[in-house]
Amino acid sequence: MKNIAIIGSQWGDEGKGKMVDYLTQKKGIDIVVRYQGGNNAGHTVVVEGKKHAFHLLPSGILYKGKTCVIGNGVVINPAILLEELKNLESQVGEKHAQLLISSKVHLIMPWHIIRDSINSGKVGSTKRGIGPTYMDYVGRQGIRLIDALDKKRFTQRIREELIWNKKLIKLMSKHADTAKELNEKKIINDYWQDLSAIRKNPLVKISDVSQFLSQSQEKGKNILFEGAQATLLDIAHGTYPFVTSSNPTIGGIYTGSGFRPRNLRVYGVVKAYTTRVGKGPFPTELKDSLGKQLRKVGNEFGTTTGRPRRCGWLDLTIIKYAKLINGFDALVLTKLDILSGINPLKIAVGYEIDGQKTDIFTTDFQKLKKVKIIYDELPGWKEDITKARKWSDLPKNAQRYIQKVEDFTNLPVELIGVGPGRKEIVSR
Ligand code: IMP
């Protein structure tokens, strides 16, 4: 199969960026597509010891000659996109991919960020305006990039939306002055300037992405879909209401890009332990010193907000659930090196809820509050595994850990991340 989807199977931050980067190269990918989310995401790719963090740009952007796509399901903040493009150019010159942006993307406007900040406590959002932008998208009030290509049309849409948003923010906020931050002239000028600069960039093109993808499929191009966030943060299939506002799961690819469902191999990315940022249930969370150790050794701090991530044992009931939702064909296990030196290792293989046993995760947070977790205990390993490149380089107990994942999920683990660098991967 020529097309690939990379989907997070837990609560995000599984290390998808690095695997996108690796598979783009290994599988001769021509086009890398982001289909949902916005700058709430953070993808890190380490190339020659240098860290590149992207929030909006697809991780494939470091490959000159390829095309990266921001699909219609993504929400964009033009100032952030411009900044990322500038940073990219200052780091790699013009050695990066072409960027095609769907004219149907919705714009994150200043009022969305204010509304998100007022409401962020509820789910611990990233305060980037993502939720309110999707609210207006679904409420048919959003401003799309297509509205912003003509200054008159853009100005009119901003005026219309400002009237309503000022009223709304006054209602929402305890601080009477919050709505005054919204200066019509400044918003129009800033956005117009940023969008003009983006459009002038010779490597950027704005068009209807679905047509481009359709033609590319006909020409037999290899397309990779890069999910942001993950299955349990999905608005439909995640731990609602503690979720993001888009669909990182498989359906999001079709609604968020216009790709036709053909020839798609779906990889689930699984971190060797579990992490979560923000609020919401997390049954295998470790609130003790081991949790702190995972955070420190695994550098588990948000790429976008810098917030410490909550850490815990690997929960295979989650991976089974994610397989069911996304139809995974194979798994990619990341950050296995972080577990070196921990003994024994625990893996959740089932829950007992009100006396009933199950081996598939439930997203009902009332039930999650009272689960009794059934763990399997496995022996750990002491060796540094960052130099391992093939299966036989891994200690027996690390192999056993991986085999446990395979047996439980009935899926092959094809790639294993053993360090942050581009090459620190065991491929099978
Ligand atoms: P929002 O996407 O900013 O609305 O935040 C909603 C929830 O999703 C919060 O719990 C965030 O911490 C979480 N979230 C959003 N983006 C990411 C991500 O890229 N990685 C992990 N968690 C995320």
Tab-separated table of C-alpha atoms and ligand atoms in Angstrom:
chain	number	residue	atom	x	y	z
A	1	MET	CA	0.000	0.000	0.000
A	2	LYS	CA	1.316	3.371	-0.946
A	3	ASN	CA	-0.491	5.762	1.359
A	4	ILE	CA	0.164	5.905	5.067
A	5	ALA	CA	-1.688	7.304	8.081
A	6	ILE	CA	0.149	7.961	11.339
A	7	ILE	CA	-2.310	8.209	14.211
A	8	GLY	CA	-1.650	8.629	17.923
A	9	SER	CA	-3.227	5.881	19.997
A	10	GLN	CA	-3.119	7.462	23.456
A	11	TRP	CA	-3.496	11.089	24.633
A	12	GLY	CA	-0.990	12.623	22.243
A	13	ASP	CA	2.751	13.288	22.411
A	14	GLU	CA	3.526	9.733	21.338
A	15	GLY	CA	6.427	10.900	19.176
A	16	LYS	CA	4.537	10.961	15.900
A	17	GLY	CA	6.682	13.707	14.352
A	18	LYS	CA	9.823	11.618	14.335
A	19	MET	CA	8.019	8.636	12.826
A	20	VAL	CA	6.447	10.815	10.142
A	21	ASP	CA	9.920	12.062	9.326
A	22	TYR	CA	11.340	8.514	9.221
A	23	LEU	CA	8.544	6.993	7.144
A	24	THR	CA	8.519	9.933	4.727
A	25	GLN	CA	12.080	9.048	3.868
A	26	LYS	CA	11.844	5.254	4.097
A	27	LYS	CA	8.640	4.804	2.089
A	28	GLY	CA	9.338	7.356	-0.624
A	29	ILE	CA	6.485	9.624	0.412
A	30	ASP	CA	5.738	12.499	-1.989
A	31	ILE	CA	3.084	14.378	-0.011
A	32	VAL	CA	2.637	14.869	3.748
A	33	VAL	CA	-0.808	16.035	4.885
A	34	ARG	CA	-2.067	17.466	8.144
A	35	TYR	CA	-5.801	17.042	8.414
A	36	GLN	CA	-6.906	18.425	11.797
A	37	GLY	CA	-5.930	20.447	14.853
A	38	GLY	CA	-3.923	23.625	14.875
A	39	ASN	CA	-1.087	25.112	16.850
A	40	ASN	CA	-2.205	23.221	19.948
A	41	ALA	CA	-0.034	20.443	18.527
A	42	GLY	CA	3.704	20.214	18.797
A	43	HIS	CA	5.812	17.875	16.684
A	44	THR	CA	9.498	17.561	17.330
A	45	VAL	CA	12.020	16.224	14.861
A	46	VAL	CA	15.718	16.048	15.767
A	47	VAL	CA	18.029	16.270	12.758
A	48	GLU	CA	21.803	16.171	13.250
A	49	GLY	CA	21.379	16.990	16.919
A	50	LYS	CA	19.223	20.022	16.112
A	51	LYS	CA	15.693	20.144	17.416
A	52	HIS	CA	12.943	21.351	15.092
A	53	ALA	CA	9.567	21.938	16.751
A	54	PHE	CA	6.529	22.442	14.542
A	55	HIS	CA	3.054	23.383	15.605
A	56	LEU	CA	1.290	23.983	12.327
A	57	LEU	CA	3.692	22.895	9.640
A	58	PRO	CA	3.581	19.186	8.778
A	59	SER	CA	6.681	17.315	9.968
A	60	GLY	CA	7.596	16.472	6.362
A	61	ILE	CA	8.422	20.156	5.789
A	62	LEU	CA	12.163	19.467	6.153
A	63	TYR	CA	12.229	17.606	2.826
A	64	LYS	CA	12.947	19.738	-0.211
A	65	GLY	CA	11.132	18.531	-3.295
A	66	LYS	CA	8.140	17.158	-1.403
A	67	THR	CA	4.773	18.792	-0.902
A	68	CYS	CA	3.297	19.411	2.524
A	69	VAL	CA	-0.391	20.054	2.797
A	70	ILE	CA	-2.493	21.800	5.404
A	71	GLY	CA	-5.917	20.289	4.826
A	72	ASN	CA	-9.306	21.941	5.339
A	73	GLY	CA	-9.752	20.265	8.736
A	74	VAL	CA	-6.905	22.306	10.245
A	75	VAL	CA	-7.463	25.660	11.946
A	76	ILE	CA	-4.721	28.222	11.413
A	77	ASN	CA	-3.452	31.284	13.168
A	78	PRO	CA	-1.717	33.270	10.386
A	79	ALA	CA	0.778	34.970	12.750
A	80	ILE	CA	1.955	31.579	14.030
A	81	LEU	CA	2.173	30.107	10.551
A	82	LEU	CA	4.230	33.070	9.370
A	83	GLU	CA	6.554	32.799	12.350
A	84	GLU	CA	7.066	29.079	11.733
A	85	LEU	CA	7.840	29.684	8.065
A	86	LYS	CA	10.341	32.387	8.991
A	87	ASN	CA	12.018	30.157	11.598
A	88	LEU	CA	12.201	27.341	9.126
A	89	GLU	CA	13.865	29.539	6.524
A	90	SER	CA	16.353	30.915	9.027
A	91	GLN	CA	17.318	27.341	9.962
A	92	VAL	CA	17.353	25.511	6.648
A	93	GLY	CA	17.232	28.281	4.025
A	94	GLU	CA	15.080	27.229	1.113
A	95	LYS	CA	15.753	23.571	1.731
A	96	HIS	CA	12.238	22.661	2.647
A	97	ALA	CA	9.102	21.272	1.071
A	98	GLN	CA	6.437	23.223	-0.784
A	99	LEU	CA	3.434	24.139	1.317
A	100	LEU	CA	-0.080	23.850	-0.031
A	101	ILE	CA	-2.812	25.304	2.197
A	102	SER	CA	-6.496	24.548	1.714
A	103	SER	CA	-8.539	27.665	1.022
A	104	LYS	CA	-11.210	26.052	3.213
A	105	VAL	CA	-9.204	26.168	6.449
A	106	HIS	CA	-10.771	28.185	9.238
A	107	LEU	CA	-8.850	31.066	10.774
A	108	ILE	CA	-8.208	31.363	14.486
A	109	MET	CA	-9.175	34.951	15.298
A	110	PRO	CA	-8.271	36.985	18.409
A	111	TRP	CA	-11.780	36.516	19.847
A	112	HIS	CA	-11.300	32.749	19.697
A	113	ILE	CA	-8.161	33.015	21.777
A	114	ILE	CA	-9.900	35.244	24.333
A	115	ARG	CA	-12.876	32.887	24.565
A	116	ASP	CA	-10.531	29.915	24.960
A	117	SER	CA	-8.595	31.668	27.740
A	118	ILE	CA	-11.781	32.456	29.653
A	119	ASN	CA	-12.979	28.864	29.348
A	120	SER	CA	-9.690	26.951	29.419
A	121	GLY	CA	-10.039	25.737	33.021
A	122	LYS	CA	-12.735	23.268	32.057
A	123	VAL	CA	-10.524	20.840	30.151
A	124	GLY	CA	-7.118	22.445	30.576
A	125	SER	CA	-6.950	23.570	26.938
A	126	THR	CA	-3.798	24.971	25.373
A	127	LYS	CA	-5.492	28.416	25.164
A	128	ARG	CA	-4.626	28.747	21.492
A	129	GLY	CA	-8.229	29.410	20.432
A	130	ILE	CA	-8.665	25.955	18.925
A	131	GLY	CA	-11.966	24.978	20.603
A	132	PRO	CA	-13.818	28.260	19.891
A	133	THR	CA	-12.607	28.236	16.259
A	134	TYR	CA	-14.101	24.777	15.747
A	135	MET	CA	-17.247	25.937	17.591
A	136	ASP	CA	-17.705	28.711	15.037
A	137	TYR	CA	-16.840	26.316	12.194
A	138	VAL	CA	-19.668	23.985	13.214
A	139	GLY	CA	-21.911	26.961	14.063
A	140	ARG	CA	-21.365	28.244	10.490
A	141	GLN	CA	-19.900	31.480	11.742
A	142	GLY	CA	-16.260	30.834	10.990
A	143	ILE	CA	-13.974	32.930	8.834
A	144	ARG	CA	-12.194	30.797	6.259
A	145	LEU	CA	-9.029	31.495	4.356
A	146	ILE	CA	-11.158	31.836	1.238
A	147	ASP	CA	-12.868	34.849	2.908
A	148	ALA	CA	-9.485	36.410	3.565
A	149	LEU	CA	-8.138	36.516	0.016
A	150	ASP	CA	-10.002	39.725	-0.746
A	151	LYS	CA	-9.580	42.643	1.637
A	152	LYS	CA	-13.126	43.975	1.309
A	153	ARG	CA	-14.716	40.606	1.912
A	154	PHE	CA	-12.356	39.911	4.827
A	155	THR	CA	-13.054	43.307	6.428
A	156	GLN	CA	-16.775	42.743	6.198
A	157	ARG	CA	-16.579	39.263	7.771
A	158	ILE	CA	-14.444	40.578	10.628
A	159	ARG	CA	-16.901	43.418	11.287
A	160	GLU	CA	-19.841	41.014	11.355
A	161	GLU	CA	-18.135	38.606	13.729
A	162	LEU	CA	-16.808	41.321	16.017
A	163	ILE	CA	-20.290	42.591	16.896
A	164	TRP	CA	-21.388	39.213	18.170
A	165	ASN	CA	-18.072	38.259	19.774
A	166	LYS	CA	-17.806	41.460	21.790
A	167	LYS	CA	-21.227	40.769	23.276
A	168	LEU	CA	-20.373	37.155	23.936
A	169	ILE	CA	-17.066	37.934	25.619
A	170	LYS	CA	-18.727	40.535	27.856
A	171	LEU	CA	-21.156	37.845	28.973
A	172	MET	CA	-18.430	35.279	29.521
A	173	SER	CA	-15.835	37.415	31.249
A	174	LYS	CA	-15.748	38.689	34.804
A	175	HIS	CA	-13.533	41.526	33.605
A	176	ALA	CA	-15.609	44.172	31.922
A	177	ASP	CA	-12.677	45.328	29.779
A	178	THR	CA	-11.789	42.014	28.122
A	179	ALA	CA	-13.826	42.730	24.977
A	180	LYS	CA	-12.041	46.087	24.568
A	181	GLU	CA	-8.883	44.209	23.547
A	182	LEU	CA	-10.616	43.603	20.241
A	183	ASN	CA	-9.670	46.524	18.050
A	184	GLU	CA	-11.245	46.194	14.625
A	185	LYS	CA	-8.677	48.191	12.701
A	186	LYS	CA	-5.715	46.441	14.301
A	187	ILE	CA	-7.169	42.980	13.699
A	188	ILE	CA	-7.834	43.719	10.035
A	189	ASN	CA	-4.369	45.211	9.503
A	190	ASP	CA	-2.443	42.536	11.397
A	191	TYR	CA	-4.225	39.643	9.739
A	192	TRP	CA	-4.047	41.168	6.281
A	193	GLN	CA	-0.316	41.827	6.671
A	194	ASP	CA	0.462	38.314	7.924
A	195	LEU	CA	-1.664	36.615	5.293
A	196	SER	CA	-0.130	38.748	2.538
A	197	ALA	CA	3.366	37.771	3.690
A	198	ILE	CA	2.376	34.090	3.703
A	199	ARG	CA	0.924	34.362	0.211
A	200	LYS	CA	4.048	36.088	-1.106
A	201	ASN	CA	6.264	33.201	-0.006
A	202	PRO	CA	7.239	31.432	-3.254
A	203	LEU	CA	6.980	28.022	-1.595
A	204	VAL	CA	3.397	28.568	-0.407
A	205	LYS	CA	0.290	27.979	-2.487
A	206	ILE	CA	-3.348	28.327	-1.470
A	207	SER	CA	-5.874	26.194	-3.322
A	208	ASP	CA	-8.532	23.537	-3.054
A	209	VAL	CA	-6.495	20.714	-1.566
A	210	SER	CA	-9.083	18.008	-2.277
A	211	GLN	CA	-8.572	18.398	-6.036
A	212	PHE	CA	-4.817	18.251	-5.640
A	213	LEU	CA	-5.051	15.086	-3.545
A	214	SER	CA	-7.460	13.479	-5.962
A	215	GLN	CA	-5.143	14.158	-8.898
A	216	SER	CA	-2.163	12.948	-6.874
A	217	GLN	CA	-3.983	9.705	-6.072
A	218	GLU	CA	-4.667	9.195	-9.774
A	219	LYS	CA	-1.016	9.809	-10.599
A	220	GLY	CA	0.007	7.168	-8.038
A	221	LYS	CA	1.795	9.557	-5.665
A	222	ASN	CA	2.545	8.336	-2.151
A	223	ILE	CA	0.685	10.300	0.491
A	224	LEU	CA	1.243	10.314	4.247
A	225	PHE	CA	-1.339	11.653	6.708
A	226	GLU	CA	0.089	13.056	9.884
A	227	GLY	CA	-2.318	13.079	12.815
A	228	ALA	CA	-1.988	15.695	15.526
A	229	GLN	CA	-3.171	14.928	19.093
A	230	ALA	CA	-4.517	11.378	19.309
A	231	THR	CA	-7.374	8.889	19.614
A	232	LEU	CA	-8.312	9.627	23.221
A	233	LEU	CA	-8.338	13.363	22.514
A	234	ASP	CA	-10.752	12.912	19.592
A	235	ILE	CA	-13.964	14.939	19.997
A	236	ALA	CA	-16.072	11.901	19.038
A	237	HIS	CA	-14.086	8.912	20.293
A	238	GLY	CA	-11.968	10.334	23.094
A	239	THR	CA	-12.459	10.835	26.820
A	240	TYR	CA	-15.135	13.488	26.288
A	241	PRO	CA	-15.358	16.238	27.529
A	242	PHE	CA	-11.601	16.161	28.211
A	243	VAL	CA	-10.713	16.175	24.548
A	244	THR	CA	-9.686	18.508	21.760
A	245	SER	CA	-12.263	19.780	19.233
A	246	SER	CA	-11.229	17.899	16.111
A	247	ASN	CA	-10.993	14.326	14.828
A	248	PRO	CA	-7.456	12.968	15.029
A	249	THR	CA	-8.864	9.484	14.358
A	250	ILE	CA	-9.179	7.885	10.940
A	251	GLY	CA	-12.378	9.638	9.826
A	252	GLY	CA	-10.677	13.009	10.229
A	253	ILE	CA	-8.422	12.174	7.285
A	254	TYR	CA	-11.371	12.069	4.901
A	255	THR	CA	-13.329	15.013	6.246
A	256	GLY	CA	-10.191	17.065	6.893
A	257	SER	CA	-8.479	16.707	3.534
A	258	GLY	CA	-10.808	15.352	0.859
A	259	PHE	CA	-8.701	12.223	0.315
A	260	ARG	CA	-10.594	9.242	-1.122
A	261	PRO	CA	-10.583	6.083	0.989
A	262	ARG	CA	-8.184	3.938	-1.063
A	263	ASN	CA	-4.946	2.115	-0.331
A	264	LEU	CA	-4.218	3.374	3.133
A	265	ARG	CA	-1.949	1.602	5.611
A	266	VAL	CA	-2.711	2.804	9.110
A	267	TYR	CA	0.011	2.960	11.749
A	268	GLY	CA	-0.869	3.455	15.396
A	269	VAL	CA	1.815	5.231	17.374
A	270	VAL	CA	2.160	3.986	20.939
A	271	LYS	CA	4.438	5.484	23.555
A	272	ALA	CA	6.060	2.703	25.651
A	273	TYR	CA	4.349	4.265	28.698
A	274	THR	CA	1.416	6.684	28.888
A	275	THR	CA	1.273	10.477	29.226
A	276	ARG	CA	-1.439	13.085	29.241
A	277	VAL	CA	-1.471	16.897	29.456
A	278	GLY	CA	-4.401	18.809	30.834
A	279	LYS	CA	-7.329	17.475	32.770
A	280	GLY	CA	-9.269	14.220	32.511
A	281	PRO	CA	-9.171	10.600	33.585
A	282	PHE	CA	-5.944	8.612	33.395
A	283	PRO	CA	-6.258	5.233	35.152
A	284	THR	CA	-2.592	4.123	35.059
A	285	GLU	CA	-1.216	7.503	36.151
A	286	LEU	CA	1.764	7.313	38.519
A	287	LYS	CA	1.649	10.090	41.067
A	288	ASP	CA	4.776	8.843	42.866
A	289	SER	CA	8.513	9.167	42.290
A	290	LEU	CA	8.366	6.774	39.339
A	291	GLY	CA	5.953	9.128	37.587
A	292	LYS	CA	8.410	11.952	38.241
A	293	GLN	CA	11.268	9.833	36.908
A	294	LEU	CA	9.401	9.135	33.666
A	295	ARG	CA	8.690	12.855	33.298
A	296	LYS	CA	12.309	13.791	33.863
A	297	VAL	CA	14.019	11.061	31.826
A	298	GLY	CA	11.397	11.204	29.065
A	299	ASN	CA	11.460	15.021	29.044
A	300	GLU	CA	7.697	14.989	29.333
A	301	PHE	CA	6.919	18.685	29.104
A	302	GLY	CA	4.497	20.049	26.492
A	303	THR	CA	6.096	21.181	23.214
A	304	THR	CA	3.421	23.855	22.906
A	305	THR	CA	2.737	25.031	26.455
A	306	GLY	CA	5.729	23.673	28.416
A	307	ARG	CA	3.290	22.151	30.927
A	308	PRO	CA	4.517	19.034	32.769
A	309	ARG	CA	2.851	15.932	31.372
A	310	ARG	CA	1.204	13.416	33.665
A	311	CYS	CA	2.967	10.055	33.337
A	312	GLY	CA	1.973	6.433	33.971
A	313	TRP	CA	2.247	2.801	32.905
A	314	LEU	CA	1.443	1.580	29.431
A	315	ASP	CA	-2.256	0.735	29.195
A	316	LEU	CA	-2.941	-1.865	26.517
A	317	THR	CA	-6.718	-1.573	26.897
A	318	ILE	CA	-6.289	1.869	25.319
A	319	ILE	CA	-4.302	0.498	22.395
A	320	LYS	CA	-6.910	-2.168	21.740
A	321	TYR	CA	-9.601	0.527	21.730
A	322	ALA	CA	-7.545	2.718	19.381
A	323	LYS	CA	-7.076	-0.250	17.030
A	324	LEU	CA	-10.816	-0.761	16.960
A	325	ILE	CA	-11.543	2.888	16.139
A	326	ASN	CA	-8.792	3.438	13.583
A	327	GLY	CA	-8.317	0.002	12.036
A	328	PHE	CA	-4.578	-0.067	12.683
A	329	ASP	CA	-2.535	-2.320	10.414
A	330	ALA	CA	0.647	-2.048	12.471
A	331	LEU	CA	2.080	-0.315	15.495
A	332	VAL	CA	5.061	1.913	16.086
A	333	LEU	CA	6.386	1.855	19.645
A	334	THR	CA	8.225	4.977	20.773
A	335	LYS	CA	10.495	6.018	23.662
A	336	LEU	CA	11.301	2.468	24.754
A	337	ASP	CA	14.710	3.719	25.954
A	338	ILE	CA	13.009	5.724	28.725
A	339	LEU	CA	12.043	2.463	30.455
A	340	SER	CA	15.654	1.237	30.763
A	341	GLY	CA	16.510	0.689	34.419
A	342	ILE	CA	12.923	0.361	35.708
A	343	ASN	CA	12.222	-3.013	37.275
A	344	PRO	CA	9.664	-4.495	37.302
A	345	LEU	CA	7.591	-2.968	34.520
A	346	LYS	CA	3.823	-2.967	34.692
A	347	ILE	CA	1.374	-3.032	31.803
A	348	ALA	CA	-2.384	-2.617	32.192
A	349	VAL	CA	-4.167	-5.495	30.444
A	350	GLY	CA	-7.699	-5.101	31.778
A	351	TYR	CA	-10.114	-3.246	34.028
A	352	GLU	CA	-12.627	-4.371	36.554
A	353	ILE	CA	-15.608	-2.024	36.669
A	354	ASP	CA	-18.449	-2.799	39.110
A	355	GLY	CA	-17.317	-6.408	39.265
A	356	GLN	CA	-17.224	-6.770	35.459
A	357	LYS	CA	-13.936	-7.464	33.684
A	358	THR	CA	-13.037	-5.976	30.313
A	359	ASP	CA	-9.889	-5.727	28.214
A	360	ILE	CA	-11.080	-2.745	26.148
A	361	PHE	CA	-10.923	0.841	27.358
A	362	THR	CA	-14.091	2.771	28.114
A	363	THR	CA	-14.337	6.504	27.476
A	364	ASP	CA	-17.076	6.939	30.087
A	365	PHE	CA	-15.305	9.061	32.657
A	366	GLN	CA	-17.746	8.166	35.417
A	367	LYS	CA	-16.765	4.522	34.960
A	368	LEU	CA	-13.093	5.391	34.650
A	369	LYS	CA	-13.203	6.958	38.121
A	370	LYS	CA	-13.859	3.559	39.679
A	371	VAL	CA	-11.864	1.120	37.575
A	372	LYS	CA	-9.667	-1.450	39.228
A	373	ILE	CA	-6.724	-1.979	36.941
A	374	ILE	CA	-5.465	-5.464	36.126
A	375	TYR	CA	-1.710	-5.316	35.587
A	376	ASP	CA	0.791	-7.773	34.166
A	377	GLU	CA	4.282	-7.468	35.575
A	378	LEU	CA	7.299	-7.892	33.345
A	379	PRO	CA	11.002	-7.927	34.174
A	380	GLY	CA	12.857	-4.765	33.141
A	381	TRP	CA	16.312	-4.312	31.575
A	382	LYS	CA	19.287	-2.251	32.634
A	383	GLU	CA	21.114	-1.818	29.346
A	384	ASP	CA	21.239	1.468	27.428
A	385	ILE	CA	19.342	0.598	24.229
A	386	THR	CA	19.862	3.833	22.315
A	387	LYS	CA	22.451	2.207	20.027
A	388	ALA	CA	20.146	-0.696	19.071
A	389	ARG	CA	19.235	-0.711	15.388
A	390	LYS	CA	17.961	-4.241	14.857
A	391	TRP	CA	15.791	-6.638	16.841
A	392	SER	CA	18.722	-8.759	18.009
A	393	ASP	CA	20.421	-5.657	19.511
A	394	LEU	CA	17.607	-5.353	22.069
A	395	PRO	CA	17.879	-7.035	25.486
A	396	LYS	CA	15.659	-10.122	25.878
A	397	ASN	CA	13.398	-8.339	28.379
A	398	ALA	CA	12.882	-5.394	26.032
A	399	GLN	CA	11.911	-7.890	23.315
A	400	ARG	CA	9.509	-9.510	25.775
A	401	TYR	CA	7.917	-6.120	26.512
A	402	ILE	CA	7.347	-5.511	22.795
A	403	GLN	CA	6.014	-9.027	22.278
A	404	LYS	CA	3.503	-8.427	25.049
A	405	VAL	CA	2.172	-5.445	23.090
A	406	GLU	CA	1.982	-7.532	19.921
A	407	ASP	CA	0.255	-10.492	21.578
A	408	PHE	CA	-2.318	-8.356	23.327
A	409	THR	CA	-3.216	-6.221	20.324
A	410	ASN	CA	-2.647	-8.861	17.652
A	411	LEU	CA	-0.690	-6.309	15.649
A	412	PRO	CA	2.948	-6.224	14.553
A	413	VAL	CA	5.229	-3.597	16.088
A	414	GLU	CA	7.179	-2.575	13.001
A	415	LEU	CA	9.273	0.286	14.322
A	416	ILE	CA	10.690	0.915	17.783
A	417	GLY	CA	11.978	4.303	18.911
A	418	VAL	CA	15.084	4.006	21.114
A	419	GLY	CA	16.181	7.662	21.288
A	420	PRO	CA	15.190	11.132	20.103
A	421	GLY	CA	17.348	11.294	16.960
A	422	ARG	CA	16.222	10.598	13.406
A	423	LYS	CA	18.268	7.406	13.264
A	424	GLU	CA	17.511	6.037	16.718
A	425	ILE	CA	15.010	3.488	15.475
A	426	VAL	CA	14.872	-0.298	15.408
A	427	SER	CA	13.200	-1.382	12.191
A	428	ARG	CA	11.900	-4.933	11.783
B	1	IMP	P1	-7.192	22.261	23.049
B	1	IMP	O1	-6.879	21.326	21.922
B	1	IMP	O2	-6.209	23.393	23.178
B	1	IMP	O3	-8.605	22.703	23.026
B	1	IMP	O4	-7.034	21.430	24.420
B	1	IMP	C1	-7.925	20.377	24.768
B	1	IMP	C2	-7.176	19.232	25.462
B	1	IMP	O5	-6.324	18.571	24.519
B	1	IMP	C3	-6.264	19.678	26.609
B	1	IMP	O6	-6.284	18.687	27.608
B	1	IMP	C4	-4.885	19.733	25.958
B	1	IMP	O7	-3.851	19.562	26.893
B	1	IMP	C5	-4.975	18.566	24.983
B	1	IMP	N1	-4.089	18.711	23.823
B	1	IMP	C6	-4.259	19.524	22.759
B	1	IMP	N2	-3.254	19.370	21.892
B	1	IMP	C7	-2.442	18.422	22.389
B	1	IMP	C8	-1.240	17.808	21.902
B	1	IMP	O8	-0.733	18.077	20.823
B	1	IMP	N3	-0.699	16.873	22.737
B	1	IMP	C9	-1.268	16.509	23.904
B	1	IMP	N4	-2.381	17.062	24.392
B	1	IMP	C10	-2.972	18.001	23.632
